[in-house]
Short mmCIF file of C-alpha atoms and ligand atoms in Angstrom, two decimals:
data_model
loop_
_atom_site.label_atom_id
_atom_site.label_comp_id
_atom_site.label_asym_id
_atom_site.label_seq_id
_atom_site.Cartn_x
_atom_site.Cartn_y
_atom_site.Cartn_z
CA UNK A 1 -8.88 -1.16 23.43
CA UNK A 2 -9.52 -0.82 19.66
CA UNK A 3 -7.27 -2.73 17.37
CA UNK A 4 -4.82 -0.60 15.60
CA UNK A 5 -5.85 0.64 12.10
CA UNK A 6 -2.45 0.04 10.44
CA UNK A 7 0.56 -2.30 10.58
CA UNK A 8 3.81 -1.13 12.21
CA UNK A 9 4.14 0.02 15.75
CA UNK A 10 3.39 -3.50 17.10
CA UNK A 11 3.13 -2.42 20.61
CA UNK A 12 -0.40 -1.21 20.02
CA UNK A 13 -1.48 -4.66 18.67
CA UNK A 14 0.03 -6.40 21.69
CA UNK A 15 -1.83 -3.97 24.08
CA UNK A 16 -5.12 -4.20 22.41
CA UNK A 17 -5.22 -7.95 22.42
CA UNK A 18 -3.72 -8.09 25.86
CA UNK A 19 -0.80 -10.28 24.85
CA UNK A 20 2.45 -9.77 26.53
CA UNK A 21 5.01 -8.45 24.06
CA UNK A 22 8.26 -10.53 23.89
CA UNK A 23 11.64 -8.85 24.27
CA UNK A 24 12.34 -9.51 20.59
CA UNK A 25 10.05 -9.96 17.66
CA UNK A 26 9.76 -10.05 13.91
CA UNK A 27 7.53 -7.35 12.41
CA UNK A 28 5.62 -8.72 9.36
CA UNK A 29 2.87 -6.09 9.69
CA UNK A 30 4.54 -3.20 7.77
CA UNK A 31 4.86 -3.86 3.99
CA UNK A 32 8.05 -2.01 3.23
CA UNK A 33 11.12 -2.92 1.11
CA UNK A 34 12.96 -5.76 3.02
CA UNK A 35 16.26 -4.48 1.59
CA UNK A 36 15.85 -1.16 3.34
CA UNK A 37 16.56 2.35 1.86
CA UNK A 38 19.05 2.48 -1.08
CA UNK A 39 22.73 2.70 0.08
CA UNK A 40 23.03 6.23 -1.74
CA UNK A 41 20.43 7.71 0.54
CA UNK A 42 22.22 6.68 3.80
CA UNK A 43 25.53 7.90 2.35
CA UNK A 44 24.20 11.32 1.46
CA UNK A 45 21.84 11.92 4.40
CA UNK A 46 24.40 13.67 6.63
CA UNK A 47 24.83 16.24 3.86
CA UNK A 48 21.23 17.13 4.07
CA UNK A 49 21.59 18.62 7.61
CA UNK A 50 22.06 22.17 6.57
CA UNK A 51 18.67 22.00 4.63
CA UNK A 52 16.81 22.11 7.96
CA UNK A 53 17.99 25.73 8.57
CA UNK A 54 15.55 27.08 5.81
CA UNK A 55 11.93 26.55 5.06
CA UNK A 56 11.50 23.94 2.27
CA UNK A 57 10.72 25.02 -1.24
CA UNK A 58 6.91 24.94 -1.06
CA UNK A 59 6.76 24.42 -4.98
CA UNK A 60 9.15 21.44 -4.56
CA UNK A 61 10.70 22.48 -7.86
CA UNK A 62 13.69 20.28 -8.21
CA UNK A 63 11.89 17.11 -7.22
CA UNK A 64 8.80 17.88 -9.31
CA UNK A 65 11.07 18.51 -12.52
CA UNK A 66 12.84 15.31 -11.95
CA UNK A 67 9.73 13.22 -11.40
CA UNK A 68 7.98 14.90 -14.28
CA UNK A 69 10.77 13.99 -16.51
CA UNK A 70 10.98 10.33 -15.35
CA UNK A 71 7.16 9.88 -15.52
CA UNK A 72 7.03 11.78 -18.80
CA UNK A 73 4.24 14.03 -17.83
CA UNK A 74 4.06 17.86 -17.55
CA UNK A 75 5.16 19.42 -14.32
CA UNK A 76 1.61 20.77 -13.94
CA UNK A 77 0.45 17.17 -13.75
CA UNK A 78 2.41 16.37 -10.42
CA UNK A 79 1.83 17.11 -6.87
CA UNK A 80 4.14 16.00 -4.07
CA UNK A 81 2.72 15.47 -0.60
CA UNK A 82 3.67 14.39 2.93
CA UNK A 83 3.33 10.61 2.00
CA UNK A 84 0.51 9.01 0.03
CA UNK A 85 -1.61 9.63 3.14
CA UNK A 86 -1.52 13.34 2.82
CA UNK A 87 -2.54 12.98 -0.85
CA UNK A 88 -5.44 10.65 0.03
CA UNK A 89 -6.79 13.33 2.55
CA UNK A 90 -6.42 16.02 -0.20
CA UNK A 91 -8.59 13.85 -2.62
CA UNK A 92 -11.09 13.42 -0.06
CA UNK A 93 -11.12 17.07 0.92
CA UNK A 94 -11.88 17.71 -2.84
CA UNK A 95 -14.77 15.34 -2.67
CA UNK A 96 -16.24 16.74 0.56
CA UNK A 97 -20.02 15.80 0.96
CA UNK A 98 -19.94 13.74 -2.36
CA UNK A 99 -20.67 10.11 -3.24
CA UNK A 100 -17.82 7.91 -3.04
CA UNK A 101 -17.39 4.20 -3.97
CA UNK A 102 -14.59 2.20 -2.55
CA UNK A 103 -13.68 -1.05 -4.10
CA UNK A 104 -12.92 -3.23 -1.06
CA UNK A 105 -10.98 -4.80 0.52
CA UNK A 106 -8.63 -1.71 0.27
CA UNK A 107 -6.42 0.49 2.17
CA UNK A 108 -8.41 1.90 5.10
CA UNK A 109 -7.37 5.59 4.85
CA UNK A 110 -9.79 6.03 1.73
CA UNK A 111 -12.71 5.49 4.07
CA UNK A 112 -11.27 7.33 6.92
CA UNK A 113 -10.44 10.42 4.88
CA UNK A 114 -13.83 10.34 3.11
CA UNK A 115 -15.69 10.03 6.43
CA UNK A 116 -13.77 12.96 7.84
CA UNK A 117 -15.03 14.96 4.90
CA UNK A 118 -18.68 13.85 5.12
CA UNK A 119 -18.69 11.89 1.91
CA UNK A 120 -21.43 9.20 1.56
CA UNK A 121 -19.53 6.00 1.15
CA UNK A 122 -20.63 2.98 -0.67
CA UNK A 123 -18.35 -0.08 -0.21
CA UNK A 124 -18.30 -2.72 -3.05
CA UNK A 125 -16.81 -5.98 -1.68
CA UNK A 126 -15.06 -8.15 -4.03
CA UNK A 127 -15.44 -11.93 -3.70
CA UNK A 128 -12.54 -13.76 -1.96
CA UNK A 129 -10.25 -15.56 -2.68
CA UNK A 130 -10.07 -14.36 -6.26
CA UNK A 131 -10.83 -10.73 -5.58
CA UNK A 132 -11.62 -10.29 -9.29
CA UNK A 133 -12.67 -6.74 -10.27
CA UNK A 134 -16.31 -7.23 -10.90
CA UNK A 135 -17.02 -4.64 -13.58
CA UNK A 136 -20.40 -5.89 -14.50
CA UNK A 137 -21.51 -5.57 -10.86
CA UNK A 138 -19.95 -2.07 -10.52
CA UNK A 139 -21.25 -0.53 -13.66
CA UNK A 140 -24.85 0.07 -12.30
CA UNK A 141 -23.53 1.70 -9.19
CA UNK A 142 -21.21 4.29 -11.08
CA UNK A 143 -23.95 6.62 -12.21
CA UNK A 144 -24.67 7.81 -8.54
CA UNK A 145 -20.88 8.21 -7.70
CA UNK A 146 -18.67 11.34 -7.95
CA UNK A 147 -15.57 9.18 -7.31
CA UNK A 148 -14.20 5.77 -6.76
CA UNK A 149 -11.17 4.62 -5.06
CA UNK A 150 -9.28 1.61 -6.48
CA UNK A 151 -6.05 0.11 -5.27
CA UNK A 152 -3.96 -1.83 -7.76
CA UNK A 153 -1.84 -3.78 -6.89
CA UNK A 154 -4.19 -3.99 -4.09
CA UNK A 155 -3.46 -3.64 -0.35
CA UNK A 156 -4.34 -5.87 1.48
CA UNK A 157 -4.59 -8.89 -0.96
CA UNK A 158 -1.39 -8.03 -2.87
CA UNK A 159 -3.13 -8.89 -6.23
CA UNK A 160 -3.16 -6.79 -9.41
CA UNK A 161 -6.50 -6.31 -11.11
CA UNK A 162 -6.67 -7.40 -14.75
CA UNK A 163 -5.71 -4.52 -16.95
CA UNK A 164 -8.79 -4.92 -19.34
CA UNK A 165 -11.23 -4.69 -16.30
CA UNK A 166 -9.54 -1.62 -15.06
CA UNK A 167 -9.62 0.06 -18.41
CA UNK A 168 -13.28 -0.91 -18.77
CA UNK A 169 -14.07 0.66 -15.44
CA UNK A 170 -12.13 3.75 -16.32
CA UNK A 171 -14.01 4.27 -19.57
CA UNK A 172 -17.44 3.74 -17.86
CA UNK A 173 -16.41 6.25 -15.11
CA UNK A 174 -15.24 8.85 -17.58
CA UNK A 175 -18.64 8.65 -19.35
CA UNK A 176 -20.46 9.13 -16.10
CA UNK A 177 -18.21 11.99 -14.80
CA UNK A 178 -16.94 9.90 -12.02
CA UNK A 179 -13.33 10.54 -10.83
CA UNK A 180 -11.18 7.51 -10.35
CA UNK A 181 -8.46 7.69 -7.72
CA UNK A 182 -6.09 4.77 -8.56
CA UNK A 183 -3.71 3.92 -5.78
CA UNK A 184 -0.38 2.58 -7.42
CA UNK A 185 1.56 2.64 -4.00
CA UNK A 186 2.96 -0.81 -4.72
CA UNK A 187 3.15 -0.75 -8.62
CA UNK A 188 6.98 -0.78 -8.55
CA UNK A 189 7.13 -4.09 -6.55
CA UNK A 190 5.70 -6.02 -9.65
CA UNK A 191 7.99 -7.84 -12.05
CA UNK A 192 7.80 -5.64 -15.23
CA UNK A 193 6.01 -2.84 -13.36
CA UNK A 194 2.91 -1.66 -15.06
CA UNK A 195 1.39 1.80 -14.54
CA UNK A 196 -1.86 3.37 -15.66
CA UNK A 197 0.15 6.75 -15.91
CA UNK A 198 0.28 6.39 -19.82
CA UNK A 199 -3.66 6.59 -19.76
CA UNK A 200 -3.69 10.00 -18.04
CA UNK A 201 -4.15 11.78 -21.36
CA UNK A 202 -7.12 9.61 -22.26
CA UNK A 203 -8.83 9.72 -18.97
CA UNK A 204 -9.15 13.24 -17.57
CA UNK A 205 -11.02 11.73 -14.70
CA UNK A 206 -8.03 9.69 -13.50
CA UNK A 207 -5.85 10.47 -10.49
CA UNK A 208 -2.90 8.28 -9.80
CA UNK A 209 -1.55 7.99 -6.27
CA UNK A 210 2.13 7.03 -5.56
CA UNK A 211 3.85 6.52 -2.31
CA UNK A 212 7.68 6.66 -1.97
CA UNK A 213 7.46 5.10 1.46
CA UNK A 214 7.29 1.45 0.49
CA UNK A 215 9.93 0.93 -2.27
CA UNK A 216 12.37 3.18 -0.71
CA UNK A 217 11.79 1.90 3.00
CA UNK A 218 11.28 5.36 4.37
CA UNK A 219 8.02 5.56 6.21
CA UNK A 220 9.51 7.97 8.65
CA UNK A 221 10.29 10.58 5.91
CA UNK A 222 6.80 10.94 4.39
CA UNK A 223 6.82 11.45 0.67
CA UNK A 224 4.46 10.52 -2.15
CA UNK A 225 2.89 12.19 -5.17
CA UNK A 226 -0.23 12.49 -7.36
CA UNK A 227 -0.36 12.37 -11.16
CA UNK A 228 -3.46 13.90 -12.71
CA UNK A 229 -4.79 16.49 -15.12
CA UNK A 230 -3.42 19.97 -14.19
CA UNK A 231 -7.06 21.20 -13.35
CA UNK A 232 -7.24 18.54 -10.67
CA UNK A 233 -3.73 19.19 -9.44
CA UNK A 234 -4.58 22.81 -8.77
CA UNK A 235 -7.63 21.88 -6.76
CA UNK A 236 -5.68 19.53 -4.66
CA UNK A 237 -2.86 22.14 -4.27
CA UNK A 238 -5.33 24.72 -3.00
CA UNK A 239 -6.08 22.43 0.05
CA UNK A 240 -2.40 21.51 0.82
CA UNK A 241 -0.57 23.07 3.79
CA UNK A 242 2.19 25.26 2.38
CA UNK A 243 5.31 23.48 3.53
CA UNK A 244 3.92 19.83 4.04
CA UNK A 245 6.84 18.32 2.22
CA UNK A 246 10.10 18.92 4.46
CA UNK A 247 13.46 19.69 2.96
CA UNK A 248 14.74 16.33 4.07
CA UNK A 249 11.94 14.66 2.22
CA UNK A 250 12.64 16.66 -0.83
CA UNK A 251 16.30 15.76 -0.86
CA UNK A 252 15.64 12.09 -0.09
CA UNK A 253 13.07 11.95 -2.85
CA UNK A 254 15.66 13.25 -5.43
CA UNK A 255 18.04 10.55 -4.61
CA UNK A 256 15.58 7.71 -4.48
CA UNK A 257 13.96 8.52 -7.80
CA UNK A 258 17.19 7.88 -9.53
CA UNK A 259 17.66 4.49 -7.66
CA UNK A 260 16.42 2.28 -10.46
CA UNK A 261 18.91 -0.54 -9.78
CA UNK A 262 17.84 -0.73 -6.16
CA UNK A 263 14.28 -1.07 -7.32
CA UNK A 264 15.22 -3.96 -9.81
CA UNK A 265 17.21 -5.70 -7.12
CA UNK A 266 14.30 -5.43 -4.71
CA UNK A 267 11.91 -6.99 -7.11
CA UNK A 268 14.27 -9.86 -7.88
CA UNK A 269 14.90 -10.36 -4.12
CA UNK A 270 11.21 -10.51 -3.25
CA UNK A 271 10.43 -12.83 -6.07
CA UNK A 272 13.12 -15.38 -4.73
CA UNK A 273 11.75 -15.08 -1.13
CA UNK A 274 8.18 -15.59 -2.33
CA UNK A 275 8.96 -18.62 -4.35
CA UNK A 276 10.49 -20.30 -1.28
CA UNK A 277 7.51 -19.21 0.92
CA UNK A 278 4.96 -20.43 -1.64
CA UNK A 279 6.74 -23.89 -1.83
CA UNK A 280 6.52 -24.10 1.89
CA UNK A 281 2.94 -22.89 2.20
CA UNK A 282 1.76 -25.74 -0.10
CA UNK A 283 2.93 -28.30 2.30
CA UNK A 284 0.99 -26.61 5.31
CA UNK A 285 -2.56 -26.58 4.12
CA UNK A 286 -2.60 -22.74 4.76
CA UNK A 287 -4.25 -20.63 2.02
CA UNK A 288 -2.32 -17.63 0.61
CA UNK A 289 -3.19 -14.92 -1.92
CA UNK A 290 -1.75 -14.81 -5.35
CA UNK A 291 0.20 -11.66 -4.68
CA UNK A 292 2.12 -9.83 -7.24
CA UNK A 293 4.04 -7.64 -4.72
CA UNK A 294 5.82 -7.70 -1.32
CA UNK A 295 3.05 -8.93 1.04
CA UNK A 296 0.29 -11.52 0.87
CA UNK A 297 -2.75 -12.71 2.74
CA UNK A 298 -2.82 -15.99 4.63
CA UNK A 299 -5.47 -17.94 6.17
CA UNK A 300 -5.89 -21.24 8.00
CA UNK A 301 -8.99 -22.69 6.60
CA UNK A 302 -9.66 -24.85 9.66
CA UNK A 303 -9.53 -22.30 12.41
CA UNK A 304 -10.66 -18.76 13.36
CA UNK A 305 -7.67 -16.32 12.43
CA UNK A 306 -7.76 -14.94 16.00
CA UNK A 307 -6.21 -18.24 17.34
CA UNK A 308 -3.38 -17.91 14.76
CA UNK A 309 -2.85 -14.24 15.38
CA UNK A 310 -2.50 -14.69 19.12
CA UNK A 311 -0.39 -17.75 18.82
CA UNK A 312 2.06 -15.91 16.45
CA UNK A 313 2.20 -12.67 18.67
CA UNK A 314 3.00 -14.80 21.77
CA UNK A 315 6.05 -16.23 19.71
CA UNK A 316 7.24 -12.79 18.49
CA UNK A 317 5.76 -12.98 14.98
CA UNK A 318 3.80 -9.96 14.16
CA UNK A 319 1.32 -10.27 11.22
CA UNK A 320 -1.14 -7.40 10.19
CA UNK A 321 -4.65 -8.20 11.41
CA UNK A 322 -7.56 -7.69 8.91
CA UNK A 323 -10.40 -6.76 11.04
CA UNK A 324 -10.76 -3.32 9.57
CA UNK A 325 -10.68 -4.35 6.00
CA UNK A 326 -14.42 -4.67 4.78
CA UNK A 327 -14.69 -8.20 3.17
CA UNK A 328 -11.90 -9.76 5.08
CA UNK A 329 -13.22 -8.96 8.64
CA UNK A 330 -10.32 -10.56 10.33
CA UNK A 331 -10.49 -13.84 8.68
CA UNK A 332 -7.12 -13.38 7.07
CA UNK A 333 -3.69 -12.21 8.21
CA UNK A 334 -1.31 -10.02 6.11
CA UNK A 335 2.42 -10.64 6.06
CA UNK A 336 5.18 -8.60 4.49
CA UNK A 337 7.80 -10.49 2.47
CA UNK A 338 10.91 -10.21 4.36
CA UNK A 339 14.44 -11.77 4.32
CA UNK A 340 15.70 -15.30 4.63
CA UNK A 341 16.38 -15.14 8.42
CA UNK A 342 12.96 -13.92 9.17
CA UNK A 343 11.40 -16.50 6.85
CA UNK A 344 13.22 -19.37 8.45
CA UNK A 345 11.57 -18.30 11.81
CA UNK A 346 8.34 -17.88 10.28
CA UNK A 347 8.32 -21.25 8.65
CA UNK A 348 9.39 -22.97 11.79
CA UNK A 349 6.50 -21.25 13.76
CA UNK A 350 4.09 -22.49 11.11
CA UNK A 351 5.35 -26.00 11.36
CA UNK A 352 4.91 -25.81 15.04
CA UNK A 353 1.40 -24.31 14.58
CA UNK A 354 0.43 -27.34 12.47
CA UNK A 355 1.28 -29.59 15.25
CA UNK A 356 -0.36 -27.29 17.82
CA UNK A 357 -3.52 -27.04 15.75
CA UNK A 358 -3.92 -30.78 15.48
CA UNK A 359 -4.19 -30.84 19.37
CA UNK A 360 -6.94 -28.25 19.56
C1 PLP B 401 -2.35 1.29 -0.70
C2 PLP B 401 -1.55 2.39 0.08
N1 PLP B 401 -1.68 3.58 -0.39
C3 PLP B 401 -1.11 4.66 0.27
C4 PLP B 401 -0.42 4.47 1.46
C5 PLP B 401 0.12 5.61 2.26
O1 PLP B 401 1.53 5.58 2.10
P1 PLP B 401 2.43 6.62 2.78
O2 PLP B 401 3.14 6.04 3.82
O3 PLP B 401 3.39 7.24 1.72
O4 PLP B 401 1.63 7.73 3.40
C6 PLP B 401 -0.29 3.24 2.00
C7 PLP B 401 0.34 2.91 3.22
O5 PLP B 401 0.33 1.86 3.89
C8 PLP B 401 -0.94 2.07 1.27
O6 PLP B 401 -0.86 0.90 1.64
#
């Protein structure tokens, strides 16, 4: 059986690796907010019930107005969709049959959506373990490309690319008429979040993707948006199913966008958890990526990651495998940052792993 393409739903990972799933487990494979959804969302959720009786507002007016004012862009520059994933599909639909460059390792849906739209894909693989954006290497390739996908902060490494490198790339792409789809699904997990949104007026070739899934811990709701020039928004809109954003998602989105304090508390919480983990990992000989967000890559330099993956799954620890990330090819495991209780279990398992490894 093929390994699952994404984190979450760990039963598929257990099945594909033929490891018996324990009765209880800790899922580190889905990188969503460990504090969960904002309290206000839970409180107000019952009041949304009546909204299922009507079709959703296909123009998504209320939420679009709110997001436009918060993002300080025109309402014509925003399009909401059924999660960031739908918006990735729409960008790929817009690029059907064209040449697309994907800066790897990166979220696997870019390639999946582009393949489904008969794009010709070139992968540019950055060198581990720095994964520095190699602008010099990329520049000669841009001429032949219609678009480029770049994810910063990056999933799966958790690292943010240097601003000057991203801007240099954007400038070169603008000159060559190459669209840049910049995925900021995790930008709000960084201390002092930085967004390229302010550059939208300089770069008409820039499309920014946002997901509301991660920060607001609502993968089951499905909500995300795109920020771009109104001309691009019109094209994306023309491919979007009429009611793809449910009334429940619209209501949830309006509440979550106002939850600035929840976001600030989340960032502080994650930083604290990461500090403790980093301190621990230094003592283990395990290598971890310099993540700026709520997940990180980890590798045991002495052994094939498959051993560690199986070992952890047997003990009810579920990491995200990396076999379907070009450039990682399964050598690393990705872990979400979670809470103290989960980390205590994780650290204990790694301590045991160290002892186990020395017997192999
Ligand atoms: C980088 C990145 N972009 C977009 C998405 C899609 O997010 P959503 O759940 O909102 O569809 C994900 C989901 O994992 C992601 O990691």
